[in-house]
Structures are given as C-alpha cells and as structure tokens.
mmCIF file of C-alpha atoms in Angstrom:
data_model
loop_
_atom_site.group_PDB
_atom_site.id
_atom_site.type_symbol
_atom_site.label_atom_id
_atom_site.label_comp_id
_atom_site.label_asym_id
_atom_site.label_seq_id
_atom_site.Cartn_x
_atom_site.Cartn_y
_atom_site.Cartn_z
ATOM 1 C CA MET A 1 30.888 -77.588 41.202
ATOM 2 C CA PRO A 2 29.290 -77.235 44.659
ATOM 3 C CA VAL A 3 29.749 -80.933 45.445
ATOM 4 C CA VAL A 4 33.486 -80.829 44.792
ATOM 5 C CA ALA A 5 34.032 -77.517 46.591
ATOM 6 C CA LEU A 6 31.920 -78.306 49.656
ATOM 7 C CA SER A 7 33.394 -81.812 49.978
ATOM 8 C CA MET A 8 36.628 -80.065 50.979
ATOM 9 C CA TYR A 9 34.639 -78.230 53.663
ATOM 10 C CA ALA A 10 33.385 -81.561 54.983
ATOM 11 C CA ASN A 11 36.825 -83.183 54.855
ATOM 12 C CA PRO A 12 39.876 -80.900 54.405
ATOM 13 C CA GLY A 13 41.968 -84.009 53.850
ATOM 14 C CA LEU A 14 40.461 -84.178 50.373
ATOM 15 C CA ILE A 15 42.014 -80.840 49.353
ATOM 16 C CA PRO A 16 45.055 -82.319 47.534
ATOM 17 C CA TRP A 17 42.730 -84.531 45.496
ATOM 18 C CA LEU A 18 39.772 -82.249 44.876
ATOM 19 C CA SER A 19 41.294 -78.778 44.551
ATOM 20 C CA PRO A 20 42.750 -79.533 41.073
ATOM 21 C CA LEU A 21 39.309 -80.766 40.003
ATOM 22 C CA ALA A 22 37.755 -77.609 41.478
ATOM 23 C CA CYS A 23 40.165 -75.584 39.318
ATOM 24 C CA TYR A 24 38.928 -77.315 36.173
ATOM 25 C CA LEU A 25 35.303 -76.864 37.237
ATOM 26 C CA ALA A 26 35.897 -73.152 37.899
ATOM 27 C CA LEU A 27 37.404 -72.887 34.415
ATOM 28 C CA SER A 28 34.302 -74.643 33.089
ATOM 29 C CA ALA A 29 32.146 -72.079 34.893
ATOM 30 C CA GLY A 30 34.065 -69.334 33.094
ATOM 31 C CA VAL A 31 33.635 -71.012 29.714
ATOM 32 C CA ILE A 32 29.921 -71.533 30.388
ATOM 33 C CA ALA A 33 29.625 -67.871 31.428
ATOM 34 C CA HIS A 34 31.261 -66.890 28.130
ATOM 35 C CA ASN A 35 28.810 -69.035 26.182
ATOM 36 C CA HIS A 36 25.889 -67.817 28.280
ATOM 37 C CA ASN A 37 26.639 -64.155 27.520
ATOM 38 C CA HIS A 38 26.818 -64.835 23.788
ATOM 39 C CA CYS A 39 23.830 -67.136 23.591
ATOM 40 C CA PRO A 40 21.671 -67.034 26.774
ATOM 41 C CA THR A 41 20.971 -70.473 28.172
ATOM 42 C CA PHE A 42 17.294 -69.977 29.026
ATOM 43 C CA ARG A 43 14.353 -68.227 27.388
ATOM 44 C CA ASN A 44 13.395 -66.678 30.711
ATOM 45 C CA ARG A 45 15.362 -63.533 31.635
ATOM 46 C CA LYS A 46 15.138 -64.168 35.379
ATOM 47 C CA ALA A 47 16.496 -67.666 34.918
ATOM 48 C CA ASN A 48 19.411 -66.248 32.917
ATOM 49 C CA ASP A 49 20.130 -63.699 35.665
ATOM 50 C CA VAL A 50 20.131 -66.371 38.375
ATOM 51 C CA PHE A 51 22.306 -68.687 36.287
ATOM 52 C CA GLY A 52 24.837 -65.892 35.714
ATOM 53 C CA MET A 53 25.049 -65.183 39.444
ATOM 54 C CA TRP A 54 25.444 -68.886 40.200
ATOM 55 C CA LEU A 55 28.348 -69.169 37.738
ATOM 56 C CA SER A 56 30.061 -66.085 39.203
ATOM 57 C CA ILE A 57 30.490 -67.836 42.564
ATOM 58 C CA PHE A 58 32.763 -70.454 40.969
ATOM 59 C CA TYR A 59 34.232 -68.399 38.122
ATOM 60 C CA GLY A 60 35.367 -65.651 40.459
ATOM 61 C CA TYR A 61 33.792 -62.486 39.061
ATOM 62 C CA PRO A 62 30.298 -61.205 38.191
ATOM 63 C CA THR A 63 29.498 -62.522 34.741
ATOM 64 C CA PHE A 64 28.061 -59.250 33.404
ATOM 65 C CA ALA A 65 31.700 -58.184 32.817
ATOM 66 C CA TRP A 66 31.805 -60.442 29.750
ATOM 67 C CA ILE A 67 29.410 -58.063 27.987
ATOM 68 C CA PRO A 68 31.491 -54.853 27.862
ATOM 69 C CA THR A 69 34.938 -56.460 27.701
ATOM 70 C CA HIS A 70 34.216 -59.367 25.397
ATOM 71 C CA ASN A 71 30.889 -59.258 23.578
ATOM 72 C CA LEU A 72 30.933 -55.543 22.807
ATOM 73 C CA ASN A 73 34.658 -54.774 22.700
ATOM 74 C CA HIS A 74 36.836 -57.788 21.882
ATOM 75 C CA HIS A 75 34.418 -59.160 19.297
ATOM 76 C CA LYS A 76 34.211 -55.777 17.638
ATOM 77 C CA TYR A 77 37.938 -55.110 17.283
ATOM 78 C CA VAL A 78 39.398 -58.666 17.476
ATOM 79 C CA ASN A 79 42.918 -57.747 18.642
ATOM 80 C CA LYS A 80 43.042 -54.512 16.643
ATOM 81 C CA ALA A 81 43.479 -51.054 18.142
ATOM 82 C CA GLY A 82 40.521 -50.348 20.435
ATOM 83 C CA ASP A 83 40.407 -53.893 21.818
ATOM 84 C CA ALA A 84 41.021 -53.722 25.572
ATOM 85 C CA THR A 85 42.496 -57.246 25.429
ATOM 86 C CA ILE A 86 45.103 -56.728 22.675
ATOM 87 C CA THR A 87 48.073 -59.105 22.796
ATOM 88 C CA TRP A 88 50.574 -56.525 21.494
ATOM 89 C CA ARG A 89 50.081 -53.591 23.874
ATOM 90 C CA TYR A 90 53.764 -53.401 24.876
ATOM 91 C CA THR A 91 55.350 -55.945 22.543
ATOM 92 C CA ASN A 92 54.410 -58.320 19.721
ATOM 93 C CA LYS A 93 56.962 -60.852 20.937
ATOM 94 C CA HIS A 94 55.550 -64.188 22.000
ATOM 95 C CA ASN A 95 57.230 -65.930 24.913
ATOM 96 C CA TRP A 96 56.278 -67.352 28.288
ATOM 97 C CA TRP A 97 56.929 -64.129 30.188
ATOM 98 C CA VAL A 98 54.551 -62.109 27.973
ATOM 99 C CA ALA A 99 51.941 -64.889 27.942
ATOM 100 C CA SER A 100 52.016 -65.510 31.711
ATOM 101 C CA THR A 101 51.796 -61.813 32.642
ATOM 102 C CA TYR A 102 49.115 -61.036 30.065
ATOM 103 C CA PHE A 103 46.421 -61.676 32.695
ATOM 104 C CA TYR A 104 47.565 -58.729 34.831
ATOM 105 C CA VAL A 105 47.986 -56.334 31.911
ATOM 106 C CA SER A 106 44.695 -57.302 30.297
ATOM 107 C CA SER A 107 42.786 -57.154 33.602
ATOM 108 C CA TYR A 108 43.982 -53.618 34.206
ATOM 109 C CA PHE A 109 42.915 -52.340 30.792
ATOM 110 C CA GLN A 110 39.603 -54.235 30.810
ATOM 111 C CA SER A 111 38.594 -52.166 33.826
ATOM 112 C CA ASP A 112 37.960 -49.189 31.510
ATOM 113 C CA PRO A 113 35.117 -50.779 29.480
ATOM 114 C CA ILE A 114 33.684 -52.299 32.674
ATOM 115 C CA LYS A 115 33.554 -48.900 34.399
ATOM 116 C CA ALA A 116 32.116 -47.257 31.270
ATOM 117 C CA PHE A 117 29.448 -49.964 31.016
ATOM 118 C CA ILE A 118 28.426 -49.524 34.666
ATOM 119 C CA ARG A 119 28.380 -45.739 34.317
ATOM 120 C CA LYS A 120 26.156 -45.869 31.226
ATOM 121 C CA ALA A 121 23.882 -48.476 32.798
ATOM 122 C CA ARG A 122 23.412 -46.252 35.849
ATOM 123 C CA THR A 123 22.412 -43.335 33.595
ATOM 124 C CA ASN A 124 20.521 -45.015 30.750
ATOM 125 C CA ASN A 125 19.432 -48.463 31.892
ATOM 126 C CA PRO A 126 18.390 -48.601 35.580
ATOM 127 C CA ALA A 127 17.180 -52.206 35.324
ATOM 128 C CA LEU A 128 20.558 -53.356 34.012
ATOM 129 C CA PHE A 129 22.342 -51.309 36.666
ATOM 130 C CA ARG A 130 20.314 -53.022 39.400
ATOM 131 C CA GLN A 131 21.226 -56.377 37.867
ATOM 132 C CA ILE A 132 24.929 -55.455 37.930
ATOM 133 C CA VAL A 133 24.770 -54.328 41.577
ATOM 134 C CA THR A 134 22.919 -57.514 42.494
ATOM 135 C CA GLN A 135 25.595 -59.626 40.838
ATOM 136 C CA TYR A 136 28.324 -57.870 42.813
ATOM 137 C CA VAL A 137 26.401 -58.278 46.080
ATOM 138 C CA VAL A 138 25.666 -61.964 45.484
ATOM 139 C CA TRP A 139 29.224 -62.713 44.330
ATOM 140 C CA ALA A 140 31.000 -60.900 47.163
ATOM 141 C CA GLY A 141 28.400 -61.772 49.814
ATOM 142 C CA THR A 142 28.457 -65.475 48.975
ATOM 143 C CA HIS A 143 32.254 -65.635 49.168
ATOM 144 C CA LEU A 144 32.268 -63.848 52.518
ATOM 145 C CA ALA A 145 29.647 -66.314 53.757
ATOM 146 C CA LEU A 146 31.677 -69.264 52.439
ATOM 147 C CA LEU A 147 34.817 -67.949 54.136
ATOM 148 C CA GLY A 148 32.887 -67.481 57.373
ATOM 149 C CA LEU A 149 31.428 -70.989 57.150
ATOM 150 C CA ALA A 150 34.871 -72.503 56.656
ATOM 151 C CA MET A 151 36.194 -70.617 59.695
ATOM 152 C CA VAL A 152 33.268 -71.725 61.851
ATOM 153 C CA LEU A 153 33.814 -75.343 60.843
ATOM 154 C CA HIS A 154 37.615 -75.481 61.056
ATOM 155 C CA GLY A 155 38.858 -72.408 62.909
ATOM 156 C CA PRO A 156 40.231 -69.156 61.463
ATOM 157 C CA TRP A 157 43.473 -70.327 59.850
ATOM 158 C CA ALA A 158 42.430 -73.814 58.771
ATOM 159 C CA GLY A 159 39.089 -72.413 57.575
ATOM 160 C CA ALA A 160 40.789 -69.757 55.486
ATOM 161 C CA LYS A 161 42.920 -72.499 53.919
ATOM 162 C CA VAL A 162 39.822 -74.571 53.075
ATOM 163 C CA TRP A 163 38.110 -71.579 51.432
ATOM 164 C CA LEU A 164 41.322 -70.724 49.575
ATOM 165 C CA PHE A 165 41.678 -74.167 47.990
ATOM 166 C CA ALA A 166 37.961 -74.819 47.494
ATOM 167 C CA PHE A 167 36.932 -71.474 45.970
ATOM 168 C CA ALA A 168 39.556 -68.703 45.783
ATOM 169 C CA LEU A 169 42.417 -70.550 44.096
ATOM 170 C CA PRO A 170 40.132 -72.261 41.540
ATOM 171 C CA ALA A 171 38.565 -68.881 40.714
ATOM 172 C CA PHE A 172 41.985 -67.293 40.144
ATOM 173 C CA PHE A 173 43.007 -70.273 38.018
ATOM 174 C CA ALA A 174 39.867 -69.846 35.902
ATOM 175 C CA LEU A 175 40.369 -66.117 35.384
ATOM 176 C CA TRP A 176 44.068 -66.484 34.551
ATOM 177 C CA THR A 177 43.562 -69.456 32.227
ATOM 178 C CA ILE A 178 40.732 -67.886 30.256
ATOM 179 C CA MET A 179 42.836 -64.789 29.614
ATOM 180 C CA PHE A 180 45.827 -66.964 28.714
ATOM 181 C CA PHE A 181 43.658 -68.731 26.155
ATOM 182 C CA ASN A 182 42.556 -65.397 24.749
ATOM 183 C CA TYR A 183 46.214 -64.452 24.391
ATOM 184 C CA ILE A 184 47.368 -67.584 22.588
ATOM 185 C CA GLN A 185 44.289 -67.604 20.350
ATOM 186 C CA HIS A 186 45.206 -64.156 18.986
ATOM 187 C CA VAL A 187 48.946 -63.604 19.315
ATOM 188 C CA HIS A 188 50.634 -63.405 15.879
ATOM 189 C CA THR A 189 47.322 -63.782 14.038
ATOM 190 C CA ASP A 190 46.030 -61.422 11.334
ATOM 191 C CA PRO A 191 42.963 -59.481 12.533
ATOM 192 C CA TRP A 192 42.579 -57.907 9.081
ATOM 193 C CA SER A 193 42.039 -61.333 7.492
ATOM 194 C CA GLU A 194 38.653 -62.902 6.890
ATOM 195 C CA HIS A 195 39.627 -66.212 8.512
ATOM 196 C CA ASN A 196 43.172 -65.874 9.937
ATOM 197 C CA HIS A 197 42.157 -63.587 12.807
ATOM 198 C CA SER A 198 42.253 -66.339 15.456
ATOM 199 C CA ARG A 199 44.136 -69.495 16.371
ATOM 200 C CA SER A 200 42.001 -72.618 16.790
ATOM 201 C CA PHE A 201 42.999 -75.833 18.541
ATOM 202 C CA THR A 202 41.187 -78.555 16.658
ATOM 203 C CA GLY A 203 41.755 -81.574 18.906
ATOM 204 C CA THR A 204 38.768 -83.570 20.100
ATOM 205 C CA LEU A 205 39.799 -83.784 23.758
ATOM 206 C CA ILE A 206 40.400 -80.082 24.414
ATOM 207 C CA ASN A 207 37.138 -79.157 22.715
ATOM 208 C CA PHE A 208 35.261 -81.779 24.705
ATOM 209 C CA PHE A 209 36.513 -80.329 28.003
ATOM 210 C CA LEU A 210 36.121 -76.693 26.910
ATOM 211 C CA PHE A 211 32.770 -76.954 25.115
ATOM 212 C CA ASN A 212 34.276 -76.383 21.638
ATOM 213 C CA ASN A 213 35.732 -73.048 22.742
ATOM 214 C CA ALA A 214 39.136 -73.944 21.312
ATOM 215 C CA LEU A 215 37.558 -73.525 17.840
ATOM 216 C CA HIS A 216 38.062 -69.794 18.107
ATOM 217 C CA ALA A 217 37.940 -68.681 14.475
ATOM 218 C CA ALA A 218 34.453 -70.119 13.997
ATOM 219 C CA HIS A 219 33.315 -68.516 17.240
ATOM 220 C CA HIS A 220 34.502 -65.061 16.168
ATOM 221 C CA GLU A 221 32.768 -65.347 12.824
ATOM 222 C CA MET A 222 29.526 -66.595 14.383
ATOM 223 C CA PRO A 223 29.607 -65.325 17.993
ATOM 224 C CA GLY A 224 25.896 -65.872 18.572
ATOM 225 C CA ALA A 225 26.043 -69.528 17.530
ATOM 226 C CA HIS A 226 25.452 -72.143 20.207
ATOM 227 C CA TRP A 227 28.716 -73.777 21.279
ATOM 228 C CA SER A 228 27.509 -77.224 20.190
ATOM 229 C CA THR A 229 27.471 -76.082 16.536
ATOM 230 C CA LEU A 230 31.052 -74.793 16.409
ATOM 231 C CA ARG A 231 32.604 -78.035 15.125
ATOM 232 C CA GLU A 232 30.421 -77.889 12.028
ATOM 233 C CA ALA A 233 31.041 -74.144 11.699
ATOM 234 C CA HIS A 234 34.802 -74.699 11.849
ATOM 235 C CA ALA A 235 34.606 -77.406 9.179
ATOM 236 C CA ARG A 236 33.057 -74.893 6.769
ATOM 237 C CA ILE A 237 36.037 -72.507 7.022
ATOM 238 C CA ASP A 238 38.824 -74.970 7.834
ATOM 239 C CA ALA A 239 40.309 -74.931 4.316
ATOM 240 C CA GLU A 240 40.560 -71.125 4.369
ATOM 241 C CA ILE A 241 42.549 -70.940 7.630
ATOM 242 C CA HIS A 242 46.357 -70.784 7.552
ATOM 243 C CA PRO A 243 47.801 -74.180 8.611
ATOM 244 C CA ASP A 244 49.833 -72.592 11.430
ATOM 245 C CA LEU A 245 46.629 -71.244 12.986
ATOM 246 C CA LYS A 246 44.934 -74.593 13.504
ATOM 247 C CA PRO A 247 47.225 -76.773 15.658
ATOM 248 C CA ARG A 248 45.606 -79.961 16.854
ATOM 249 C CA TYR A 249 47.093 -80.399 20.313
ATOM 250 C CA PHE A 250 47.321 -77.770 23.049
ATOM 251 C CA PHE A 251 50.092 -79.103 25.334
ATOM 252 C CA PRO A 252 52.557 -79.987 22.541
ATOM 253 C CA TRP A 253 51.931 -76.500 21.100
ATOM 254 C CA CYS A 254 52.780 -74.936 24.479
ATOM 255 C CA PHE A 255 55.899 -77.106 24.819
ATOM 256 C CA SER A 256 57.040 -76.075 21.357
ATOM 257 C CA ASN A 257 56.505 -72.345 22.005
ATOM 258 C CA TYR A 258 57.622 -72.031 25.613
ATOM 259 C CA VAL A 259 60.381 -74.651 25.837
ATOM 260 C CA LEU A 260 61.758 -75.604 22.416
ATOM 261 C CA ALA A 261 61.582 -72.037 21.108
ATOM 262 C CA LEU A 262 63.995 -70.953 23.859
ATOM 263 C CA VAL A 263 66.806 -72.774 22.054
ATOM 264 C CA ALA A 264 65.399 -72.859 18.515
ATOM 265 C CA PRO A 265 63.143 -69.866 17.667
ATOM 266 C CA ARG A 266 61.709 -71.676 14.636
ATOM 267 C CA PHE A 267 59.563 -73.686 17.064
ATOM 268 C CA GLY A 268 57.766 -70.510 18.186
ATOM 269 C CA THR A 269 54.922 -68.706 16.456
ATOM 270 C CA GLN A 270 55.579 -66.196 13.689
ATOM 271 C CA GLN A 271 53.353 -63.291 12.676
ATOM 272 C CA ILE A 272 50.790 -64.518 10.144
ATOM 273 C CA GLY A 273 49.782 -61.955 7.540
ATOM 274 C CA ARG A 274 49.392 -58.307 8.535
ATOM 275 C CA ALA A 275 50.207 -57.403 12.133
ATOM 276 C CA PRO A 276 47.333 -55.941 14.184
ATOM 277 C CA PHE A 277 49.167 -52.635 14.686
ATOM 278 C CA THR A 278 49.634 -51.972 10.936
ATOM 279 C CA PRO A 279 46.222 -51.012 9.511
ATOM 280 C CA PRO A 280 45.850 -51.345 5.716
ATOM 281 C CA SER A 281 45.109 -47.611 5.605
ATOM 282 C CA GLY A 282 48.596 -46.893 6.928
ATOM 283 C CA GLU A 283 47.331 -44.778 9.846
ATOM 284 C CA LYS A 284 48.829 -45.082 13.302
ATOM 285 C CA ALA A 285 47.169 -47.636 15.564
ATOM 286 C CA GLU A 286 45.666 -45.953 18.635
ATOM 287 C CA VAL A 287 45.375 -48.452 21.502
ATOM 288 C CA ALA A 288 43.323 -46.269 23.856
ATOM 289 C CA PHE A 289 39.818 -47.407 24.770
ATOM 290 C CA GLY A 290 37.260 -45.287 22.893
ATOM 291 C CA ASP A 291 34.268 -45.650 25.274
ATOM 292 C CA GLU A 292 31.851 -46.519 22.454
ATOM 293 C CA LEU A 293 29.971 -49.142 24.459
ATOM 294 C CA GLU A 294 26.216 -49.247 24.892
ATOM 295 C CA ALA A 295 24.602 -50.459 28.094
ATOM 296 C CA VAL A 296 22.694 -53.438 26.746
ATOM 297 C CA GLU A 297 21.480 -56.822 27.896
ATOM 298 C CA SER A 298 23.544 -60.013 27.560
ATOM 299 C CA GLY A 299 23.537 -61.915 24.314
ATOM 300 C CA VAL A 300 24.327 -58.856 22.171
ATOM 301 C CA ASN A 301 27.468 -59.279 20.076
ATOM 302 C CA ALA A 302 29.327 -56.453 18.363
ATOM 303 C CA ALA A 303 30.120 -56.973 14.691
ATOM 304 C CA ARG A 304 33.737 -57.284 13.595
ATOM 305 C CA ILE A 305 35.262 -54.152 12.050
#
C-alpha cells in the first residue's frame, strides 16, 4: 500500500497506472480492517491498535467505526429493523440508482451508532475513548501531512492532485465499494431465515482478492471465524442456501441486474422468502436506531436476533 501510493509522489507520471491499483489496495485495507475487528490479527493489544491505525490511513476512516456500525449493530439485526445499514430504508426496489446512492444514505444513518459508541466510551470506558481519539488524530494528521508533503514536492495544485489520486480517491473508492457490497449481499434476502439472510458470491477469483469476504452467509453465521476458514464454513451450509443467493460470478451478476434488468425485469433479483420489513410477529418494523450499543473492545460480535 505505501509503495504504490508513495511511488506516485516520486513520479506523478505513474498516476494513470498506479491509482487504479491504489484503489484496490485501499479496498483491501477496508476488508482487512473488517476482518481485524471481528478477529484481531495479533495477540498483543497494542499491536492491534497500531495495525488498525495503519489501515485507516489507506481505508479512509478510523477503523474503530466497524465496531458500533458493523460488529455490534449490523451483525445483530442483519438487515432487519434496527440495523443502521438496512437496504430497504426508503424502498425495497433493487436497481442501479438505489445501489449506487446507498453509500450516502447508509453513511448518514451509521453516524448515529458511531456517535453513541463514542459518547458511551467517553463516559464508561476512558481507555477506549482515548484509543478512538488517537485513531482520529493519527488518521486526520497523517492525511494532512501527506497532503503537505505532496504540495512541498510538486507545488500546491499539482501536489493536491497527487494526494487526491494516491490517497483520497482510493479511500473514497474503498468506502463506497464496501458499502455497495453490503447492499448487494443483503438486498432481497430473507433476514428471518437461518441461511438465506445473505447473498454469497462463490467464485474463486473474487474470494481470492477479497479474502473470502464474498462468502457472506458463512461470515454472518460465524462472525468470529478467521477469514481463511470461510470456504469450509460455506461448504457446510451451501446445500441449505437458496440457489439465487449464491451466484458464482460478480460482474455477470451486476450486468444482469443493472443492465439486462432494465429491459427484462426477470434478470433482476426478486425478494427471497420473507421481506425484512415484515416480521413474523406481524408488528410494524421500526427502522430507528435504538442506541443499545455497549462501548467494548474490538473483536466482540453481537449475536443475530
């Protein structure tokens, strides 16, 4: 990650060639941060803290935010009411407009659990609060330093361009893409089902590049499992998953849903099983965030309800 990004600082002419690679590496940093917050990489807490801060520089946001929004909220509700990242907040339709704008909607509503987590950490867990503040300082301070370095090396405007393509644009790409994946892995799935709550892409190539994170059903059922074990975990439940929720290839699936479905709706996804907004009890689904988070360390995963 630093070699690719800083090579553009050394030679801005490499931007057209290396910026796309930096985007993939930033996405990888986000995936690694996700894995790290479910199953910490090191035994030593300090090492885990440093690693999280290192990843945030490339991923584009302090990695502690995975804990309240993902570990403790999304994994608890899994696209049901109460999940800050629900795919059906304004509509259960699935098209490119809803999928592409999901990042902005989801980011806005994820701010509630993040603010609640920080507030509770400040009151109940001073050590965690200091860790959160440190992550923000390191993340923001490092990017300001990187922007300043680029301007010193190449002048204000050219330097800003170098920083934009080496760090800022890849970070935005990572944040947007990870939320897009969350959307497509849950839209039109059945969160009330034992195994049909998530869509998994089973292809070898996508799981190689994303550290098995396309095998989403297995991850939700065993969130604390190390990513390297998810292929075996998926094999154990594969027969129980609806065929439409385990496509093999990612890009053909996107082409089918966002191009072919425009002229022939049968090529798009259909709701599998019970919709997330129709609880078996028949009660009305309340989408508001309930502020039931606890200020805890990374690696804690809420149980599905």
